[in-house]
Amino acid sequence: MRHINAGLELAPLLEKIAYDAGKQILRVYAQANINAGSKADKSPVTAADLLAHESIVRGLNATFPGVPVVSEEDEASLAWRLPTGCYWLVDPLDGTKEFLNRNGDFTVNIALIENGQATFGMVYAPAHDTFYWGGAGLGAAMREKSVVTVLQGLRSEDEDGDPSGESADANESRSLNEGGAAHLSRLRVVASKSHLNEETQTFIQQLGDVELVQAGSSLKFCTIVRGQADLYPRLGPTCEWDTAAAHAVLEGAGGVVLDIHGQPLHYGKASVLNPWFVAAARAEDARSALRLNAANLTSPQPPAQKPDHD
């Protein structure tokens, strides 16, 4: 098995692979009627999922021969999910529900996993013509149509913990280093566009009078990367391929993804399901939110179940 190292030189290669998959998705998206079947676990699947899967696997195998590809749409490939080694982790169409609802919030997710860590990620939103890429220690960037923006690091604070500044227009997108909420009650919290379960609702309520931002698929992470949200709590089921690519991009922009015990998410676990987690622009905000909700997080998580594919 070949090993490759994460680096920004991966970006143009993965961008091409993601773009080709996106073209397949948009072909189906343009159809008057989109037929959806059901997998064994009752989750929806469309022709777009399968066409994008085939395109990505073909592209990755041609560009990076010898590196295994683990895809949501290939159950046999799950055997390559290991806590050590190097492989690609792919969700060919993240947000099938958003795809079927035709709201544009669906993505192509491609992540490089090295020894249990998501070290580089490419997220492509075909309907928005927007790419996001990056990894921890490598930085992050986005291409929206033809404009490339380098995404900055964590918002800086002074010794008293006050933000260094805020955007003059509260409605304007703020990059991760342009200031932020001094208190959790001022945070912009992103949640699922398609569903919001009781556990996540309770978590958000404990934060106070926050601004709620809605998004679908891995674009929930990307709203933080873009500076349009501060915190994304997910107290519900997700799979590793749902989070890995956007997790890497968020870390590249200086953010964090922590489980409810304050530990980073890992990949290649015995179960493909992620634990509950909080993603944030600032580690301090994630940990503060977890402390505020400590009383609600002491009981065991509900029995594992497959996600709702939002």
PDB file of C-alpha atoms in Angstrom:
ATOM      1  CA  MET A   1       0.000   0.000   0.000  1.00  0.00           C
ATOM      2  CA  ARG A   2       1.398   3.359  -1.048  1.00  0.00           C
ATOM      3  CA  HIS A   3       1.665   6.275   1.390  1.00  0.00           C
ATOM      4  CA  ILE A   4       1.312   9.906   0.402  1.00  0.00           C
ATOM      5  CA  ASN A   5       1.811  12.962   2.551  1.00  0.00           C
ATOM      6  CA  ALA A   6      -0.694  15.772   2.938  1.00  0.00           C
ATOM      7  CA  GLY A   7       0.358  18.984   1.225  1.00  0.00           C
ATOM      8  CA  LEU A   8      -1.116  21.905  -0.661  1.00  0.00           C
ATOM      9  CA  GLU A   9       0.070  20.343  -3.917  1.00  0.00           C
ATOM     10  CA  LEU A  10      -2.878  17.965  -3.493  1.00  0.00           C
ATOM     11  CA  ALA A  11      -5.368  20.812  -3.941  1.00  0.00           C
ATOM     12  CA  PRO A  12      -5.419  21.146  -7.767  1.00  0.00           C
ATOM     13  CA  LEU A  13      -5.438  17.371  -8.202  1.00  0.00           C
ATOM     14  CA  LEU A  14      -8.353  16.844  -5.833  1.00  0.00           C
ATOM     15  CA  GLU A  15     -10.169  19.887  -7.186  1.00  0.00           C
ATOM     16  CA  LYS A  16     -10.233  18.292 -10.643  1.00  0.00           C
ATOM     17  CA  ILE A  17     -11.471  14.973  -9.242  1.00  0.00           C
ATOM     18  CA  ALA A  18     -14.175  16.659  -7.170  1.00  0.00           C
ATOM     19  CA  TYR A  19     -15.217  18.842 -10.111  1.00  0.00           C
ATOM     20  CA  ASP A  20     -15.643  15.825 -12.386  1.00  0.00           C
ATOM     21  CA  ALA A  21     -17.813  14.146  -9.749  1.00  0.00           C
ATOM     22  CA  GLY A  22     -19.794  17.354  -9.379  1.00  0.00           C
ATOM     23  CA  LYS A  23     -20.553  17.378 -13.096  1.00  0.00           C
ATOM     24  CA  GLN A  24     -22.114  13.929 -12.757  1.00  0.00           C
ATOM     25  CA  ILE A  25     -24.181  15.120  -9.794  1.00  0.00           C
ATOM     26  CA  LEU A  26     -25.421  18.232 -11.592  1.00  0.00           C
ATOM     27  CA  ARG A  27     -26.499  16.179 -14.605  1.00  0.00           C
ATOM     28  CA  VAL A  28     -28.894  14.259 -12.375  1.00  0.00           C
ATOM     29  CA  TYR A  29     -29.826  17.410 -10.439  1.00  0.00           C
ATOM     30  CA  ALA A  30     -31.007  19.018 -13.676  1.00  0.00           C
ATOM     31  CA  GLN A  31     -33.500  16.242 -14.367  1.00  0.00           C
ATOM     32  CA  ALA A  32     -37.173  17.036 -13.899  1.00  0.00           C
ATOM     33  CA  ASN A  33     -37.648  14.013 -11.654  1.00  0.00           C
ATOM     34  CA  ILE A  34     -34.957  12.517  -9.429  1.00  0.00           C
ATOM     35  CA  ASN A  35     -35.603   8.930  -8.426  1.00  0.00           C
ATOM     36  CA  ALA A  36     -34.322   7.879  -5.012  1.00  0.00           C
ATOM     37  CA  GLY A  37     -33.917   4.318  -3.855  1.00  0.00           C
ATOM     38  CA  SER A  38     -33.090   3.002  -0.398  1.00  0.00           C
ATOM     39  CA  LYS A  39     -30.002   1.240   0.880  1.00  0.00           C
ATOM     40  CA  ALA A  40     -30.173  -1.666   3.302  1.00  0.00           C
ATOM     41  CA  ASP A  41     -30.078   0.825   6.184  1.00  0.00           C
ATOM     42  CA  LYS A  42     -33.060   2.716   4.672  1.00  0.00           C
ATOM     43  CA  SER A  43     -30.933   5.771   3.807  1.00  0.00           C
ATOM     44  CA  PRO A  44     -31.654   7.346   0.403  1.00  0.00           C
ATOM     45  CA  VAL A  45     -29.471   6.807  -2.640  1.00  0.00           C
ATOM     46  CA  THR A  46     -29.731   8.287  -6.127  1.00  0.00           C
ATOM     47  CA  ALA A  47     -28.035   7.813  -9.469  1.00  0.00           C
ATOM     48  CA  ALA A  48     -25.988  10.907  -8.603  1.00  0.00           C
ATOM     49  CA  ASP A  49     -24.465   9.158  -5.564  1.00  0.00           C
ATOM     50  CA  LEU A  50     -23.356   6.217  -7.675  1.00  0.00           C
ATOM     51  CA  LEU A  51     -22.124   8.216 -10.667  1.00  0.00           C
ATOM     52  CA  ALA A  52     -20.109  10.521  -8.398  1.00  0.00           C
ATOM     53  CA  HIS A  53     -18.672   7.507  -6.562  1.00  0.00           C
ATOM     54  CA  GLU A  54     -17.508   5.914  -9.808  1.00  0.00           C
ATOM     55  CA  SER A  55     -15.990   9.192 -11.008  1.00  0.00           C
ATOM     56  CA  ILE A  56     -14.084   9.817  -7.765  1.00  0.00           C
ATOM     57  CA  VAL A  57     -12.744   6.274  -7.458  1.00  0.00           C
ATOM     58  CA  ARG A  58     -11.606   6.357 -11.081  1.00  0.00           C
ATOM     59  CA  GLY A  59      -9.897   9.726 -10.573  1.00  0.00           C
ATOM     60  CA  LEU A  60      -8.188   8.842  -7.298  1.00  0.00           C
ATOM     61  CA  ASN A  61      -6.953   5.476  -8.576  1.00  0.00           C
ATOM     62  CA  ALA A  62      -5.514   7.098 -11.701  1.00  0.00           C
ATOM     63  CA  THR A  63      -3.883   9.992  -9.835  1.00  0.00           C
ATOM     64  CA  PHE A  64      -2.752   8.171  -6.682  1.00  0.00           C
ATOM     65  CA  PRO A  65      -2.311   4.501  -7.611  1.00  0.00           C
ATOM     66  CA  GLY A  66      -1.870   2.179  -4.668  1.00  0.00           C
ATOM     67  CA  VAL A  67      -3.729   4.348  -2.142  1.00  0.00           C
ATOM     68  CA  PRO A  68      -6.980   2.657  -1.025  1.00  0.00           C
ATOM     69  CA  VAL A  69     -10.270   4.495  -1.492  1.00  0.00           C
ATOM     70  CA  VAL A  70     -12.943   4.082   1.178  1.00  0.00           C
ATOM     71  CA  SER A  71     -16.321   5.297  -0.039  1.00  0.00           C
ATOM     72  CA  GLU A  72     -19.780   5.429   1.480  1.00  0.00           C
ATOM     73  CA  GLU A  73     -21.059   3.811  -1.705  1.00  0.00           C
ATOM     74  CA  ASP A  74     -18.740   0.764  -1.563  1.00  0.00           C
ATOM     75  CA  GLU A  75     -19.285  -1.401   1.500  1.00  0.00           C
ATOM     76  CA  ALA A  76     -16.384  -3.694   0.615  1.00  0.00           C
ATOM     77  CA  SER A  77     -13.989  -0.739   0.779  1.00  0.00           C
ATOM     78  CA  LEU A  78     -14.684  -0.312   4.505  1.00  0.00           C
ATOM     79  CA  ALA A  79     -12.099  -3.028   5.157  1.00  0.00           C
ATOM     80  CA  TRP A  80      -9.427  -0.378   4.470  1.00  0.00           C
ATOM     81  CA  ARG A  81     -10.673   1.741   7.401  1.00  0.00           C
ATOM     82  CA  LEU A  82      -7.841   1.208   9.844  1.00  0.00           C
ATOM     83  CA  PRO A  83      -6.425   3.284  12.732  1.00  0.00           C
ATOM     84  CA  THR A  84      -3.025   3.266  11.007  1.00  0.00           C
ATOM     85  CA  GLY A  85      -1.914   3.734   7.427  1.00  0.00           C
ATOM     86  CA  CYS A  86      -3.047   5.998   4.620  1.00  0.00           C
ATOM     87  CA  TYR A  87      -6.259   5.976   2.601  1.00  0.00           C
ATOM     88  CA  TRP A  88      -8.839   8.237   0.978  1.00  0.00           C
ATOM     89  CA  LEU A  89     -12.185   8.631   2.731  1.00  0.00           C
ATOM     90  CA  VAL A  90     -14.949   9.743   0.391  1.00  0.00           C
ATOM     91  CA  ASP A  91     -18.581  10.781   0.514  1.00  0.00           C
ATOM     92  CA  PRO A  92     -19.477  11.172  -3.166  1.00  0.00           C
ATOM     93  CA  LEU A  93     -22.704  13.057  -2.391  1.00  0.00           C
ATOM     94  CA  ASP A  94     -23.043  14.404   1.129  1.00  0.00           C
ATOM     95  CA  GLY A  95     -26.497  15.792   1.800  1.00  0.00           C
ATOM     96  CA  THR A  96     -28.664  13.512  -0.304  1.00  0.00           C
ATOM     97  CA  LYS A  97     -31.716  14.936   1.455  1.00  0.00           C
ATOM     98  CA  GLU A  98     -30.665  18.464   0.457  1.00  0.00           C
ATOM     99  CA  PHE A  99     -30.061  17.206  -3.078  1.00  0.00           C
ATOM    100  CA  LEU A 100     -33.578  15.765  -3.245  1.00  0.00           C
ATOM    101  CA  ASN A 101     -35.007  18.973  -1.766  1.00  0.00           C
ATOM    102  CA  ARG A 102     -33.118  20.934  -4.460  1.00  0.00           C
ATOM    103  CA  ASN A 103     -31.781  23.578  -2.073  1.00  0.00           C
ATOM    104  CA  GLY A 104     -28.181  23.340  -3.289  1.00  0.00           C
ATOM    105  CA  ASP A 105     -26.611  22.443   0.069  1.00  0.00           C
ATOM    106  CA  PHE A 106     -24.923  19.199  -0.969  1.00  0.00           C
ATOM    107  CA  THR A 107     -21.223  18.478  -1.365  1.00  0.00           C
ATOM    108  CA  VAL A 108     -18.537  16.153  -2.649  1.00  0.00           C
ATOM    109  CA  ASN A 109     -16.207  15.211   0.236  1.00  0.00           C
ATOM    110  CA  ILE A 110     -12.695  13.803  -0.274  1.00  0.00           C
ATOM    111  CA  ALA A 111     -10.343  13.399   2.706  1.00  0.00           C
ATOM    112  CA  LEU A 112      -6.855  12.005   3.129  1.00  0.00           C
ATOM    113  CA  ILE A 113      -6.626   9.925   6.313  1.00  0.00           C
ATOM    114  CA  GLU A 114      -3.192   9.252   7.800  1.00  0.00           C
ATOM    115  CA  ASN A 115      -2.878   7.202  10.986  1.00  0.00           C
ATOM    116  CA  GLY A 116      -6.395   8.022  12.115  1.00  0.00           C
ATOM    117  CA  GLN A 117      -6.239  11.745  11.373  1.00  0.00           C
ATOM    118  CA  ALA A 118      -7.893  13.731   8.585  1.00  0.00           C
ATOM    119  CA  THR A 119      -4.801  15.500   7.267  1.00  0.00           C
ATOM    120  CA  PHE A 120      -6.184  17.077   4.086  1.00  0.00           C
ATOM    121  CA  GLY A 121      -9.664  17.672   2.768  1.00  0.00           C
ATOM    122  CA  MET A 122     -11.440  18.858  -0.357  1.00  0.00           C
ATOM    123  CA  VAL A 123     -15.093  19.892  -0.146  1.00  0.00           C
ATOM    124  CA  TYR A 124     -16.923  20.872  -3.325  1.00  0.00           C
ATOM    125  CA  ALA A 125     -20.427  22.343  -3.440  1.00  0.00           C
ATOM    126  CA  PRO A 126     -21.376  21.893  -7.121  1.00  0.00           C
ATOM    127  CA  ALA A 127     -24.614  23.901  -7.009  1.00  0.00           C
ATOM    128  CA  HIS A 128     -22.742  26.846  -5.463  1.00  0.00           C
ATOM    129  CA  ASP A 129     -19.627  26.386  -7.647  1.00  0.00           C
ATOM    130  CA  THR A 130     -17.466  26.590  -4.523  1.00  0.00           C
ATOM    131  CA  PHE A 131     -14.441  24.547  -3.394  1.00  0.00           C
ATOM    132  CA  TYR A 132     -12.870  24.434   0.081  1.00  0.00           C
ATOM    133  CA  TRP A 133      -9.547  22.758   0.837  1.00  0.00           C
ATOM    134  CA  GLY A 134      -6.891  22.582   3.522  1.00  0.00           C
ATOM    135  CA  GLY A 135      -5.397  20.698   6.424  1.00  0.00           C
ATOM    136  CA  ALA A 136      -3.877  21.228   9.854  1.00  0.00           C
ATOM    137  CA  GLY A 137      -0.577  23.086   9.539  1.00  0.00           C
ATOM    138  CA  LEU A 138      -1.173  23.660   5.828  1.00  0.00           C
ATOM    139  CA  GLY A 139      -3.703  26.471   5.926  1.00  0.00           C
ATOM    140  CA  ALA A 140      -6.995  26.543   4.051  1.00  0.00           C
ATOM    141  CA  ALA A 141      -8.527  28.271   1.057  1.00  0.00           C
ATOM    142  CA  MET A 142     -11.718  28.460  -0.928  1.00  0.00           C
ATOM    143  CA  ARG A 143     -12.498  29.037  -4.580  1.00  0.00           C
ATOM    144  CA  GLU A 144     -15.893  30.608  -5.192  1.00  0.00           C
ATOM    145  CA  LYS A 145     -16.492  30.625  -8.921  1.00  0.00           C
ATOM    146  CA  SER A 146     -13.108  31.987 -10.131  1.00  0.00           C
ATOM    147  CA  VAL A 147     -12.102  33.869  -6.964  1.00  0.00           C
ATOM    148  CA  VAL A 148      -9.639  32.189  -4.579  1.00  0.00           C
ATOM    149  CA  THR A 149      -9.588  33.337  -0.955  1.00  0.00           C
ATOM    150  CA  VAL A 150      -6.952  32.253   1.555  1.00  0.00           C
ATOM    151  CA  LEU A 151      -8.697  31.536   4.851  1.00  0.00           C
ATOM    152  CA  GLN A 152      -7.017  32.908   7.938  1.00  0.00           C
ATOM    153  CA  GLY A 153      -6.381  31.365  11.338  1.00  0.00           C
ATOM    154  CA  LEU A 154      -8.216  31.534  14.618  1.00  0.00           C
ATOM    155  CA  ARG A 155      -9.612  34.847  15.747  1.00  0.00           C
ATOM    156  CA  SER A 156      -7.068  36.488  18.037  1.00  0.00           C
ATOM    157  CA  GLU A 157      -7.859  37.674  21.555  1.00  0.00           C
ATOM    158  CA  ASP A 158      -6.137  40.034  23.949  1.00  0.00           C
ATOM    159  CA  GLU A 159      -5.007  39.048  27.436  1.00  0.00           C
ATOM    160  CA  ASP A 160      -8.428  39.816  28.907  1.00  0.00           C
ATOM    161  CA  GLY A 161     -10.107  37.438  26.484  1.00  0.00           C
ATOM    162  CA  ASP A 162     -11.836  40.189  24.532  1.00  0.00           C
ATOM    163  CA  PRO A 163     -11.997  39.825  20.754  1.00  0.00           C
ATOM    164  CA  SER A 164      -9.589  41.915  18.773  1.00  0.00           C
ATOM    165  CA  GLY A 165     -12.400  43.438  16.745  1.00  0.00           C
ATOM    166  CA  GLU A 166     -15.586  42.814  14.839  1.00  0.00           C
ATOM    167  CA  SER A 167     -16.830  43.464  11.340  1.00  0.00           C
ATOM    168  CA  ALA A 168     -18.391  46.876  10.977  1.00  0.00           C
ATOM    169  CA  ASP A 169     -21.460  45.217   9.479  1.00  0.00           C
ATOM    170  CA  ALA A 170     -22.847  42.399  11.617  1.00  0.00           C
ATOM    171  CA  ASN A 171     -24.451  40.880   8.539  1.00  0.00           C
ATOM    172  CA  GLU A 172     -21.178  40.744   6.661  1.00  0.00           C
ATOM    173  CA  SER A 173     -19.226  37.501   6.513  1.00  0.00           C
ATOM    174  CA  ARG A 174     -16.320  37.516   8.944  1.00  0.00           C
ATOM    175  CA  SER A 175     -13.143  35.509   8.437  1.00  0.00           C
ATOM    176  CA  LEU A 176     -11.815  33.493  11.351  1.00  0.00           C
ATOM    177  CA  ASN A 177      -9.377  36.177  12.487  1.00  0.00           C
ATOM    178  CA  GLU A 178     -11.654  39.222  12.284  1.00  0.00           C
ATOM    179  CA  GLY A 179     -12.884  39.167  15.873  1.00  0.00           C
ATOM    180  CA  GLY A 180     -15.786  37.212  17.311  1.00  0.00           C
ATOM    181  CA  ALA A 181     -18.177  36.711  20.171  1.00  0.00           C
ATOM    182  CA  ALA A 182     -16.884  37.656  23.618  1.00  0.00           C
ATOM    183  CA  HIS A 183     -19.610  35.538  25.239  1.00  0.00           C
ATOM    184  CA  LEU A 184     -21.320  32.368  24.120  1.00  0.00           C
ATOM    185  CA  SER A 185     -24.672  34.141  24.050  1.00  0.00           C
ATOM    186  CA  ARG A 186     -23.340  36.170  21.114  1.00  0.00           C
ATOM    187  CA  LEU A 187     -22.226  33.191  19.067  1.00  0.00           C
ATOM    188  CA  ARG A 188     -23.577  32.256  15.672  1.00  0.00           C
ATOM    189  CA  VAL A 189     -24.445  28.571  15.893  1.00  0.00           C
ATOM    190  CA  VAL A 190     -24.951  26.467  12.777  1.00  0.00           C
ATOM    191  CA  ALA A 191     -27.332  23.523  12.730  1.00  0.00           C
ATOM    192  CA  SER A 192     -28.861  21.144  10.227  1.00  0.00           C
ATOM    193  CA  LYS A 193     -31.130  22.613   7.583  1.00  0.00           C
ATOM    194  CA  SER A 194     -33.182  19.405   7.328  1.00  0.00           C
ATOM    195  CA  HIS A 195     -33.520  18.350  10.936  1.00  0.00           C
ATOM    196  CA  LEU A 196     -32.525  19.400  14.431  1.00  0.00           C
ATOM    197  CA  ASN A 197     -32.815  16.688  17.073  1.00  0.00           C
ATOM    198  CA  GLU A 198     -33.801  17.205  20.694  1.00  0.00           C
ATOM    199  CA  GLU A 199     -30.293  16.695  22.091  1.00  0.00           C
ATOM    200  CA  THR A 200     -28.785  19.327  19.818  1.00  0.00           C
ATOM    201  CA  GLN A 201     -31.646  21.736  20.514  1.00  0.00           C
ATOM    202  CA  THR A 202     -31.073  21.391  24.263  1.00  0.00           C
ATOM    203  CA  PHE A 203     -27.338  21.958  23.805  1.00  0.00           C
ATOM    204  CA  ILE A 204     -27.944  25.160  21.833  1.00  0.00           C
ATOM    205  CA  GLN A 205     -30.513  26.445  24.338  1.00  0.00           C
ATOM    206  CA  GLN A 206     -27.924  26.200  27.119  1.00  0.00           C
ATOM    207  CA  LEU A 207     -25.706  28.668  25.246  1.00  0.00           C
ATOM    208  CA  GLY A 208     -28.139  31.545  25.682  1.00  0.00           C
ATOM    209  CA  ASP A 209     -29.446  33.966  23.088  1.00  0.00           C
ATOM    210  CA  VAL A 210     -27.394  32.787  20.126  1.00  0.00           C
ATOM    211  CA  GLU A 211     -27.954  33.471  16.446  1.00  0.00           C
ATOM    212  CA  LEU A 212     -28.984  30.295  14.632  1.00  0.00           C
ATOM    213  CA  VAL A 213     -27.568  29.686  11.157  1.00  0.00           C
ATOM    214  CA  GLN A 214     -28.860  26.820   9.026  1.00  0.00           C
ATOM    215  CA  ALA A 215     -26.939  24.814   6.463  1.00  0.00           C
ATOM    216  CA  GLY A 216     -26.866  21.303   5.061  1.00  0.00           C
ATOM    217  CA  SER A 217     -24.220  18.626   4.522  1.00  0.00           C
ATOM    218  CA  SER A 218     -20.568  19.447   5.287  1.00  0.00           C
ATOM    219  CA  LEU A 219     -21.375  23.069   4.469  1.00  0.00           C
ATOM    220  CA  LYS A 220     -22.194  23.388   8.173  1.00  0.00           C
ATOM    221  CA  PHE A 221     -18.434  23.208   8.804  1.00  0.00           C
ATOM    222  CA  CYS A 222     -17.812  25.537   5.885  1.00  0.00           C
ATOM    223  CA  THR A 223     -20.005  28.275   7.342  1.00  0.00           C
ATOM    224  CA  ILE A 224     -17.448  28.409  10.166  1.00  0.00           C
ATOM    225  CA  VAL A 225     -14.552  28.358   7.707  1.00  0.00           C
ATOM    226  CA  ARG A 226     -16.125  31.314   5.863  1.00  0.00           C
ATOM    227  CA  GLY A 227     -16.619  33.248   9.100  1.00  0.00           C
ATOM    228  CA  GLN A 228     -20.422  33.056   8.883  1.00  0.00           C
ATOM    229  CA  ALA A 229     -20.794  30.951  12.047  1.00  0.00           C
ATOM    230  CA  ASP A 230     -18.785  30.259  15.193  1.00  0.00           C
ATOM    231  CA  LEU A 231     -19.964  26.887  16.496  1.00  0.00           C
ATOM    232  CA  TYR A 232     -21.470  23.678  15.130  1.00  0.00           C
ATOM    233  CA  PRO A 233     -22.683  21.189  17.756  1.00  0.00           C
ATOM    234  CA  ARG A 234     -23.728  17.764  16.437  1.00  0.00           C
ATOM    235  CA  LEU A 235     -25.345  15.601  19.099  1.00  0.00           C
ATOM    236  CA  GLY A 236     -26.625  13.088  16.631  1.00  0.00           C
ATOM    237  CA  PRO A 237     -25.366  10.346  14.334  1.00  0.00           C
ATOM    238  CA  THR A 238     -22.850  11.071  11.592  1.00  0.00           C
ATOM    239  CA  CYS A 239     -20.425   8.806   9.768  1.00  0.00           C
ATOM    240  CA  GLU A 240     -16.705   9.356   9.340  1.00  0.00           C
ATOM    241  CA  TRP A 241     -17.078  10.180   5.632  1.00  0.00           C
ATOM    242  CA  ASP A 242     -19.583  12.914   6.518  1.00  0.00           C
ATOM    243  CA  THR A 243     -17.029  14.896   8.522  1.00  0.00           C
ATOM    244  CA  ALA A 244     -13.446  14.031   7.528  1.00  0.00           C
ATOM    245  CA  ALA A 245     -12.922  16.382   4.564  1.00  0.00           C
ATOM    246  CA  ALA A 246     -14.537  19.437   6.165  1.00  0.00           C
ATOM    247  CA  HIS A 247     -12.838  18.593   9.482  1.00  0.00           C
ATOM    248  CA  ALA A 248      -9.455  18.884   7.764  1.00  0.00           C
ATOM    249  CA  VAL A 249     -10.413  22.163   6.084  1.00  0.00           C
ATOM    250  CA  LEU A 250     -11.629  23.664   9.364  1.00  0.00           C
ATOM    251  CA  GLU A 251      -8.396  22.690  11.120  1.00  0.00           C
ATOM    252  CA  GLY A 252      -6.464  24.241   8.249  1.00  0.00           C
ATOM    253  CA  ALA A 253      -8.319  27.491   8.914  1.00  0.00           C
ATOM    254  CA  GLY A 254      -7.431  27.254  12.611  1.00  0.00           C
ATOM    255  CA  GLY A 255     -10.639  25.711  13.937  1.00  0.00           C
ATOM    256  CA  VAL A 256     -11.230  22.567  15.976  1.00  0.00           C
ATOM    257  CA  VAL A 257     -13.527  19.541  16.055  1.00  0.00           C
ATOM    258  CA  LEU A 258     -13.848  18.014  19.538  1.00  0.00           C
ATOM    259  CA  ASP A 259     -15.920  15.173  20.932  1.00  0.00           C
ATOM    260  CA  ILE A 260     -18.014  15.772  24.064  1.00  0.00           C
ATOM    261  CA  HIS A 261     -14.988  14.906  26.222  1.00  0.00           C
ATOM    262  CA  GLY A 262     -12.945  17.651  24.576  1.00  0.00           C
ATOM    263  CA  GLN A 263     -10.824  15.265  22.492  1.00  0.00           C
ATOM    264  CA  PRO A 264     -10.204  15.558  18.729  1.00  0.00           C
ATOM    265  CA  LEU A 265     -12.156  13.281  16.401  1.00  0.00           C
ATOM    266  CA  HIS A 266     -10.268  10.287  15.027  1.00  0.00           C
ATOM    267  CA  TYR A 267     -10.890   8.119  11.989  1.00  0.00           C
ATOM    268  CA  GLY A 268     -10.583   4.414  11.243  1.00  0.00           C
ATOM    269  CA  LYS A 269     -12.321   3.427  14.482  1.00  0.00           C
ATOM    270  CA  ALA A 270     -14.072   0.086  14.983  1.00  0.00           C
ATOM    271  CA  SER A 271     -17.367   1.825  14.174  1.00  0.00           C
ATOM    272  CA  VAL A 272     -17.864   4.073  11.164  1.00  0.00           C
ATOM    273  CA  LEU A 273     -20.106   6.279  13.330  1.00  0.00           C
ATOM    274  CA  ASN A 274     -18.635   9.415  14.873  1.00  0.00           C
ATOM    275  CA  PRO A 275     -19.204  10.306  18.508  1.00  0.00           C
ATOM    276  CA  TRP A 276     -21.155  13.475  19.246  1.00  0.00           C
ATOM    277  CA  PHE A 277     -18.959  16.493  18.581  1.00  0.00           C
ATOM    278  CA  VAL A 278     -18.629  20.268  18.557  1.00  0.00           C
ATOM    279  CA  ALA A 279     -16.843  22.087  15.723  1.00  0.00           C
ATOM    280  CA  ALA A 280     -15.750  25.660  16.341  1.00  0.00           C
ATOM    281  CA  ALA A 281     -13.637  28.511  15.048  1.00  0.00           C
ATOM    282  CA  ARG A 282     -12.012  28.735  18.485  1.00  0.00           C
ATOM    283  CA  ALA A 283     -11.155  25.885  20.839  1.00  0.00           C
ATOM    284  CA  GLU A 284     -12.098  28.133  23.766  1.00  0.00           C
ATOM    285  CA  ASP A 285     -15.665  28.474  22.499  1.00  0.00           C
ATOM    286  CA  ALA A 286     -16.003  24.726  21.944  1.00  0.00           C
ATOM    287  CA  ARG A 287     -14.761  23.928  25.448  1.00  0.00           C
ATOM    288  CA  SER A 288     -16.933  26.629  27.036  1.00  0.00           C
ATOM    289  CA  ALA A 289     -19.993  25.264  25.255  1.00  0.00           C
ATOM    290  CA  LEU A 290     -19.176  21.756  26.457  1.00  0.00           C
ATOM    291  CA  ARG A 291     -18.752  22.982  30.040  1.00  0.00           C
ATOM    292  CA  LEU A 292     -22.122  24.760  29.938  1.00  0.00           C
ATOM    293  CA  ASN A 293     -23.727  21.527  28.786  1.00  0.00           C
ATOM    294  CA  ALA A 294     -21.782  19.184  31.061  1.00  0.00           C
ATOM    295  CA  ALA A 295     -24.875  18.174  33.047  1.00  0.00           C
ATOM    296  CA  ASN A 296     -26.654  17.102  29.860  1.00  0.00           C
ATOM    297  CA  LEU A 297     -23.673  15.157  28.534  1.00  0.00           C
ATOM    298  CA  THR A 298     -23.010  12.876  31.504  1.00  0.00           C
ATOM    299  CA  SER A 299     -25.428  10.150  30.431  1.00  0.00           C
ATOM    300  CA  PRO A 300     -24.379   7.713  27.690  1.00  0.00           C
ATOM    301  CA  GLN A 301     -25.091   8.629  24.103  1.00  0.00           C
ATOM    302  CA  PRO A 302     -28.201   6.981  22.609  1.00  0.00           C
ATOM    303  CA  PRO A 303     -27.685   3.660  20.802  1.00  0.00           C
ATOM    304  CA  ALA A 304     -25.756   4.118  17.573  1.00  0.00           C
ATOM    305  CA  GLN A 305     -27.882   4.648  14.500  1.00  0.00           C
ATOM    306  CA  LYS A 306     -27.222   5.699  10.958  1.00  0.00           C
ATOM    307  CA  PRO A 307     -27.424   9.429  10.215  1.00  0.00           C
ATOM    308  CA  ASP A 308     -30.316  11.101   8.439  1.00  0.00           C
ATOM    309  CA  HIS A 309     -28.129  12.191   5.511  1.00  0.00           C
ATOM    310  CA  ASP A 310     -28.759  15.906   5.744  1.00  0.00           C
TER     311      ASP A 310
END
